[in-house]
Amino acid sequence: MASAELDGESFDVVVLGTGLEEAILASSIAEAGKTVLHIDKNPYYGGSNASFSLSQLLEWATSRRDPRQTPLVEVHVNAGLSDTPTFVIATTQPISEDDTIKQLAQYATNPELLPQANAALENMLRSNREYAIELVPKVALCRGQLVELLIDCGIGEYVQFKGIENNYLLYNGKMERVPESKEDVFASTSLSLIEKRKLMKLLTTMNASAEQFADLIEGHRAEDFEQLLRSKFKLDGMLLDAVLYAVARVNGLVGASEGCERIRKYVMSIGRYGRMAYLCGMYGGGSEIAQAFCRLCAVSGGTYILNQQVSHIACESDGYVVRLDGATVRASRVVMSPTYDPEACSNGVVVSRAICILDRPVLGEDTSAMISYQKGKLVSLLYMTHATMAVPSGQSVIYAWATGSLAATKPLLIEALTQTINGQGNPLLTMFTETHELKHVDSNGFILTHSPDISIDLDSTVSAAYQTLARHFPFTK
């Protein structure tokens, strides 16, 4: 819809941003019978959960990203992970009529290497539409909050998923597969008989009845999670690391109660849709899921405008005045992503990420995998192929991320990527980014959503949406 058609209209709620959290909020509010205007300043859905073709990814890096949220992007083209970046993008430029390669040229670190880099990019861009690269890749627990919400809303059929068949731990330079079921435990050749018994005891305990599990938690509530695994279940070495980092995904100190809850959710997710605990979305999961909730909102009467800048929001006694390009609308409430607040700034939480597109499927063609690497801090990795429609056939992509600035964390990301690739493929394009969580200085009564966190699954986003609905929109389901 053109913004001019809305001039003078009033809505119960205006939602700014089409990330997953905003999309869940918009659909729930619209389903409750309220009028919703949902706006995105970008020409695509998904916000921070967006997925892109290759040209769109490079356009985002040069022109569309929020420099407050992602101040630095480094791009390696047809080069080793430790080589000098081909392009370093520390600023953004207005959208240009030039093609993607011409836009990148101004950020080259060595103009002499431009012809080689341009030729490699042109070759990749021949399959441009076959890429679905995610800014913030995340997965879904088979029995997690997101999957339950998709089922409850009846929109699970609009999103395609594929199971993540493998969960690996990088340990002492080797990639060890993490057993996920009793059958896997007994079939494992990397575990001794004693280790198998310890792991079976843990799995059985975490899969016990709710009453028995509650007793376990109550009896060890004051303990640290790692201490509990060592004392009660006698775990150590690789087995301890596998449970801590590949299953519970611990990154820092975690209490026994929280750690056990994480393992229980993981164990109870196995078997629902196969032998895996996690699902990944096809065609760029987070963006597709956000769009499914946007469709639900539209079916309930929500109005959508993409590629629409918001020039000003004024708080008045009877609500808000929202000025768009060519229109002014009124709203009783305004929900916004942090990137829509001109005063938003970093809250000090920094995550560095890598997207590594490879010339071959280094861990197998028809598969996907989660990989964990712990060295002072946890590095999470996701491996995807054409099986999830993430890259063209014959290629693969590995995502890696960890807390900390890019300057401090990039060597660790490279180390984790190098051990995962293990000489089996060559990077075609690698993009490193430094991402900051944004905070609002003065909310002015706006309802504020959250930047994506470091977790590997989308349940934290769903939890945040539920909390906002309960606090500000109690009339929703």
PDB file of C-alpha atoms in Angstrom, residues 265-438:
ATOM      1  CA  LYS A 265      14.515 -29.477  26.607  1.00  0.00           C
ATOM      2  CA  TYR A 266      17.196 -30.868  24.317  1.00  0.00           C
ATOM      3  CA  VAL A 267      16.594 -34.495  25.298  1.00  0.00           C
ATOM      4  CA  MET A 268      12.804 -34.190  25.088  1.00  0.00           C
ATOM      5  CA  SER A 269      13.069 -32.611  21.623  1.00  0.00           C
ATOM      6  CA  ILE A 270      14.800 -35.689  20.220  1.00  0.00           C
ATOM      7  CA  GLY A 271      12.335 -38.022  18.513  1.00  0.00           C
ATOM      8  CA  ARG A 272       9.524 -35.564  17.861  1.00  0.00           C
ATOM      9  CA  TYR A 273      10.396 -35.099  14.194  1.00  0.00           C
ATOM     10  CA  GLY A 274      13.158 -37.661  13.891  1.00  0.00           C
ATOM     11  CA  ARG A 275      16.404 -38.403  15.655  1.00  0.00           C
ATOM     12  CA  MET A 276      17.453 -34.730  15.862  1.00  0.00           C
ATOM     13  CA  ALA A 277      16.736 -32.110  18.542  1.00  0.00           C
ATOM     14  CA  TYR A 278      16.778 -29.054  16.278  1.00  0.00           C
ATOM     15  CA  LEU A 279      15.169 -27.916  13.033  1.00  0.00           C
ATOM     16  CA  CYS A 280      16.502 -25.291  10.639  1.00  0.00           C
ATOM     17  CA  GLY A 281      14.297 -23.299   8.314  1.00  0.00           C
ATOM     18  CA  MET A 282      14.569 -23.628   4.556  1.00  0.00           C
ATOM     19  CA  TYR A 283      15.362 -20.611   2.343  1.00  0.00           C
ATOM     20  CA  GLY A 284      16.724 -18.604   5.283  1.00  0.00           C
ATOM     21  CA  GLY A 285      14.749 -19.671   8.340  1.00  0.00           C
ATOM     22  CA  GLY A 286      14.337 -16.551  10.476  1.00  0.00           C
ATOM     23  CA  SER A 287      13.139 -14.405   7.591  1.00  0.00           C
ATOM     24  CA  GLU A 288      10.659 -17.026   6.380  1.00  0.00           C
ATOM     25  CA  ILE A 289       9.244 -17.475   9.883  1.00  0.00           C
ATOM     26  CA  ALA A 290       8.893 -13.705  10.361  1.00  0.00           C
ATOM     27  CA  GLN A 291       7.058 -13.472   7.030  1.00  0.00           C
ATOM     28  CA  ALA A 292       4.679 -16.250   8.098  1.00  0.00           C
ATOM     29  CA  PHE A 293       3.627 -14.189  11.135  1.00  0.00           C
ATOM     30  CA  CYS A 294       3.326 -11.090   8.921  1.00  0.00           C
ATOM     31  CA  ARG A 295       0.960 -13.021   6.646  1.00  0.00           C
ATOM     32  CA  LEU A 296      -1.070 -14.019   9.696  1.00  0.00           C
ATOM     33  CA  CYS A 297      -1.282 -10.357  10.705  1.00  0.00           C
ATOM     34  CA  ALA A 298      -2.382  -9.346   7.188  1.00  0.00           C
ATOM     35  CA  VAL A 299      -5.089 -12.037   7.162  1.00  0.00           C
ATOM     36  CA  SER A 300      -6.374 -10.521  10.431  1.00  0.00           C
ATOM     37  CA  GLY A 301      -6.586  -7.064   8.834  1.00  0.00           C
ATOM     38  CA  GLY A 302      -3.073  -5.698   9.376  1.00  0.00           C
ATOM     39  CA  THR A 303      -1.750  -3.120   6.902  1.00  0.00           C
ATOM     40  CA  TYR A 304       1.788  -3.412   5.530  1.00  0.00           C
ATOM     41  CA  ILE A 305       4.225  -0.919   3.999  1.00  0.00           C
ATOM     42  CA  LEU A 306       7.811  -1.838   3.108  1.00  0.00           C
ATOM     43  CA  ASN A 307      10.598   0.515   2.014  1.00  0.00           C
ATOM     44  CA  GLN A 308       9.022   3.303   4.076  1.00  0.00           C
ATOM     45  CA  GLN A 309      11.057   5.762   6.105  1.00  0.00           C
ATOM     46  CA  VAL A 310       9.629   7.140   9.360  1.00  0.00           C
ATOM     47  CA  SER A 311      10.678  10.777   9.616  1.00  0.00           C
ATOM     48  CA  HIS A 312       9.284  11.638  13.060  1.00  0.00           C
ATOM     49  CA  ILE A 313       7.253  10.275  15.963  1.00  0.00           C
ATOM     50  CA  ALA A 314       5.636  12.683  18.401  1.00  0.00           C
ATOM     51  CA  CYS A 315       4.125  11.658  21.719  1.00  0.00           C
ATOM     52  CA  GLU A 316       0.892  13.532  22.498  1.00  0.00           C
ATOM     53  CA  SER A 317      -1.662  13.318  25.281  1.00  0.00           C
ATOM     54  CA  ASP A 318      -3.962  11.038  23.287  1.00  0.00           C
ATOM     55  CA  GLY A 319      -1.345   8.851  21.617  1.00  0.00           C
ATOM     56  CA  TYR A 320       1.303   9.223  18.928  1.00  0.00           C
ATOM     57  CA  VAL A 321       1.676  11.029  15.629  1.00  0.00           C
ATOM     58  CA  VAL A 322       3.816   9.083  13.153  1.00  0.00           C
ATOM     59  CA  ARG A 323       5.092  10.948  10.091  1.00  0.00           C
ATOM     60  CA  LEU A 324       5.881   8.888   7.012  1.00  0.00           C
ATOM     61  CA  ASP A 325       6.971   9.909   3.534  1.00  0.00           C
ATOM     62  CA  GLY A 326       3.805  11.495   2.189  1.00  0.00           C
ATOM     63  CA  ALA A 327       1.479  10.700   5.089  1.00  0.00           C
ATOM     64  CA  THR A 328       0.828  11.264   8.786  1.00  0.00           C
ATOM     65  CA  VAL A 329      -0.960   8.650  10.876  1.00  0.00           C
ATOM     66  CA  ARG A 330      -2.002   8.433  14.507  1.00  0.00           C
ATOM     67  CA  ALA A 331      -1.622   5.489  16.867  1.00  0.00           C
ATOM     68  CA  SER A 332      -2.574   4.626  20.419  1.00  0.00           C
ATOM     69  CA  ARG A 333       0.643   2.624  20.890  1.00  0.00           C
ATOM     70  CA  VAL A 334       3.933   2.340  19.010  1.00  0.00           C
ATOM     71  CA  VAL A 335       6.095  -0.795  19.007  1.00  0.00           C
ATOM     72  CA  MET A 336       9.579  -0.402  17.556  1.00  0.00           C
ATOM     73  CA  SER A 337      12.825  -2.197  16.883  1.00  0.00           C
ATOM     74  CA  PRO A 338      15.872  -0.400  18.380  1.00  0.00           C
ATOM     75  CA  THR A 339      17.084   0.536  14.876  1.00  0.00           C
ATOM     76  CA  TYR A 340      14.103   2.925  14.514  1.00  0.00           C
ATOM     77  CA  ASP A 341      15.165   5.012  17.497  1.00  0.00           C
ATOM     78  CA  PRO A 342      17.577   7.754  16.348  1.00  0.00           C
ATOM     79  CA  GLU A 343      18.932   8.010  19.909  1.00  0.00           C
ATOM     80  CA  ALA A 344      19.641   4.274  20.340  1.00  0.00           C
ATOM     81  CA  CYS A 345      23.237   3.317  21.090  1.00  0.00           C
ATOM     82  CA  SER A 346      25.263   0.235  21.979  1.00  0.00           C
ATOM     83  CA  ASN A 347      24.586  -1.289  25.388  1.00  0.00           C
ATOM     84  CA  GLY A 348      28.061  -2.832  25.467  1.00  0.00           C
ATOM     85  CA  VAL A 349      27.043  -6.348  24.384  1.00  0.00           C
ATOM     86  CA  VAL A 350      29.032  -7.180  21.246  1.00  0.00           C
ATOM     87  CA  VAL A 351      28.859 -10.308  19.063  1.00  0.00           C
ATOM     88  CA  SER A 352      31.263 -11.027  16.213  1.00  0.00           C
ATOM     89  CA  ARG A 353      30.012 -13.186  13.347  1.00  0.00           C
ATOM     90  CA  ALA A 354      31.399 -14.910  10.268  1.00  0.00           C
ATOM     91  CA  ILE A 355      29.650 -16.120   7.119  1.00  0.00           C
ATOM     92  CA  CYS A 356      31.920 -18.458   5.142  1.00  0.00           C
ATOM     93  CA  ILE A 357      30.715 -19.654   1.719  1.00  0.00           C
ATOM     94  CA  LEU A 358      32.756 -22.621   0.497  1.00  0.00           C
ATOM     95  CA  ASP A 359      33.325 -24.162  -2.927  1.00  0.00           C
ATOM     96  CA  ARG A 360      32.114 -27.585  -1.856  1.00  0.00           C
ATOM     97  CA  PRO A 361      29.993 -29.271   0.839  1.00  0.00           C
ATOM     98  CA  VAL A 362      32.793 -29.937   3.316  1.00  0.00           C
ATOM     99  CA  LEU A 363      30.673 -31.962   5.772  1.00  0.00           C
ATOM    100  CA  GLY A 364      28.405 -33.614   3.208  1.00  0.00           C
ATOM    101  CA  GLU A 365      25.912 -32.449   0.579  1.00  0.00           C
ATOM    102  CA  ASP A 366      22.514 -33.524   1.907  1.00  0.00           C
ATOM    103  CA  THR A 367      23.027 -32.606   5.535  1.00  0.00           C
ATOM    104  CA  SER A 368      23.251 -29.812   8.094  1.00  0.00           C
ATOM    105  CA  ALA A 369      25.115 -29.621  11.373  1.00  0.00           C
ATOM    106  CA  MET A 370      25.672 -27.698  14.592  1.00  0.00           C
ATOM    107  CA  ILE A 371      29.260 -27.402  15.776  1.00  0.00           C
ATOM    108  CA  SER A 372      30.580 -26.114  19.101  1.00  0.00           C
ATOM    109  CA  TYR A 373      34.102 -24.943  19.889  1.00  0.00           C
ATOM    110  CA  GLN A 374      35.214 -23.847  23.331  1.00  0.00           C
ATOM    111  CA  LYS A 375      38.454 -21.989  23.912  1.00  0.00           C
ATOM    112  CA  GLY A 376      38.029 -19.385  26.621  1.00  0.00           C
ATOM    113  CA  LYS A 377      34.575 -18.649  25.197  1.00  0.00           C
ATOM    114  CA  LEU A 378      32.017 -20.626  23.213  1.00  0.00           C
ATOM    115  CA  VAL A 379      32.003 -20.385  19.418  1.00  0.00           C
ATOM    116  CA  SER A 380      28.752 -21.612  17.861  1.00  0.00           C
ATOM    117  CA  LEU A 381      28.764 -22.794  14.250  1.00  0.00           C
ATOM    118  CA  LEU A 382      26.029 -23.828  11.814  1.00  0.00           C
ATOM    119  CA  TYR A 383      26.708 -25.750   8.606  1.00  0.00           C
ATOM    120  CA  MET A 384      24.198 -25.646   5.739  1.00  0.00           C
ATOM    121  CA  THR A 385      24.095 -26.705   2.096  1.00  0.00           C
ATOM    122  CA  HIS A 386      21.749 -26.745  -0.877  1.00  0.00           C
ATOM    123  CA  ALA A 387      19.644 -29.200   1.170  1.00  0.00           C
ATOM    124  CA  THR A 388      18.252 -26.191   3.062  1.00  0.00           C
ATOM    125  CA  MET A 389      18.366 -23.983  -0.074  1.00  0.00           C
ATOM    126  CA  ALA A 390      21.012 -21.789   1.587  1.00  0.00           C
ATOM    127  CA  VAL A 391      23.564 -21.980  -1.251  1.00  0.00           C
ATOM    128  CA  PRO A 392      23.774 -23.335  -4.816  1.00  0.00           C
ATOM    129  CA  SER A 393      24.283 -27.058  -5.289  1.00  0.00           C
ATOM    130  CA  GLY A 394      27.906 -28.051  -4.787  1.00  0.00           C
ATOM    131  CA  GLN A 395      28.630 -25.314  -2.237  1.00  0.00           C
ATOM    132  CA  SER A 396      28.167 -24.951   1.516  1.00  0.00           C
ATOM    133  CA  VAL A 397      28.049 -22.181   4.086  1.00  0.00           C
ATOM    134  CA  ILE A 398      29.324 -22.157   7.657  1.00  0.00           C
ATOM    135  CA  TYR A 399      28.150 -19.503  10.106  1.00  0.00           C
ATOM    136  CA  ALA A 400      30.226 -18.850  13.236  1.00  0.00           C
ATOM    137  CA  TRP A 401      29.729 -16.412  16.104  1.00  0.00           C
ATOM    138  CA  ALA A 402      30.987 -15.575  19.598  1.00  0.00           C
ATOM    139  CA  THR A 403      30.866 -12.694  22.056  1.00  0.00           C
ATOM    140  CA  GLY A 404      33.449  -9.927  21.822  1.00  0.00           C
ATOM    141  CA  SER A 405      34.755  -7.334  19.408  1.00  0.00           C
ATOM    142  CA  LEU A 406      35.888  -8.407  15.967  1.00  0.00           C
ATOM    143  CA  ALA A 407      39.478  -7.380  16.696  1.00  0.00           C
ATOM    144  CA  ALA A 408      39.573  -9.687  19.729  1.00  0.00           C
ATOM    145  CA  THR A 409      37.352 -12.515  18.451  1.00  0.00           C
ATOM    146  CA  LYS A 410      38.216 -12.894  14.767  1.00  0.00           C
ATOM    147  CA  PRO A 411      41.255 -15.178  15.429  1.00  0.00           C
ATOM    148  CA  LEU A 412      39.011 -17.511  17.449  1.00  0.00           C
ATOM    149  CA  LEU A 413      36.356 -17.560  14.709  1.00  0.00           C
ATOM    150  CA  ILE A 414      39.050 -18.349  12.129  1.00  0.00           C
ATOM    151  CA  GLU A 415      40.397 -21.145  14.332  1.00  0.00           C
ATOM    152  CA  ALA A 416      36.931 -22.721  14.680  1.00  0.00           C
ATOM    153  CA  LEU A 417      36.207 -22.368  10.950  1.00  0.00           C
ATOM    154  CA  THR A 418      39.605 -23.805   9.981  1.00  0.00           C
ATOM    155  CA  GLN A 419      39.149 -26.873  12.164  1.00  0.00           C
ATOM    156  CA  THR A 420      35.636 -27.404  10.800  1.00  0.00           C
ATOM    157  CA  ILE A 421      36.709 -27.078   7.155  1.00  0.00           C
ATOM    158  CA  ASN A 422      39.759 -29.257   7.863  1.00  0.00           C
ATOM    159  CA  GLY A 423      41.279 -28.685   4.424  1.00  0.00           C
ATOM    160  CA  GLN A 424      38.230 -30.124   2.632  1.00  0.00           C
ATOM    161  CA  GLY A 425      37.226 -26.929   0.812  1.00  0.00           C
ATOM    162  CA  ASN A 426      38.185 -23.396  -0.111  1.00  0.00           C
ATOM    163  CA  PRO A 427      36.389 -20.189   0.931  1.00  0.00           C
ATOM    164  CA  LEU A 428      34.769 -18.350  -1.975  1.00  0.00           C
ATOM    165  CA  LEU A 429      33.557 -15.449   0.160  1.00  0.00           C
ATOM    166  CA  THR A 430      33.834 -14.825   3.886  1.00  0.00           C
ATOM    167  CA  MET A 431      32.158 -11.918   5.656  1.00  0.00           C
ATOM    168  CA  PHE A 432      33.072 -10.928   9.208  1.00  0.00           C
ATOM    169  CA  THR A 433      30.814  -8.532  11.117  1.00  0.00           C
ATOM    170  CA  GLU A 434      30.834  -6.871  14.524  1.00  0.00           C
ATOM    171  CA  THR A 435      27.311  -6.489  15.899  1.00  0.00           C
ATOM    172  CA  HIS A 436      26.221  -4.400  18.894  1.00  0.00           C
ATOM    173  CA  GLU A 437      23.022  -4.760  20.875  1.00  0.00           C
ATOM    174  CA  LEU A 438      21.252  -1.414  20.912  1.00  0.00           C
TER     175      LEU A 438
END
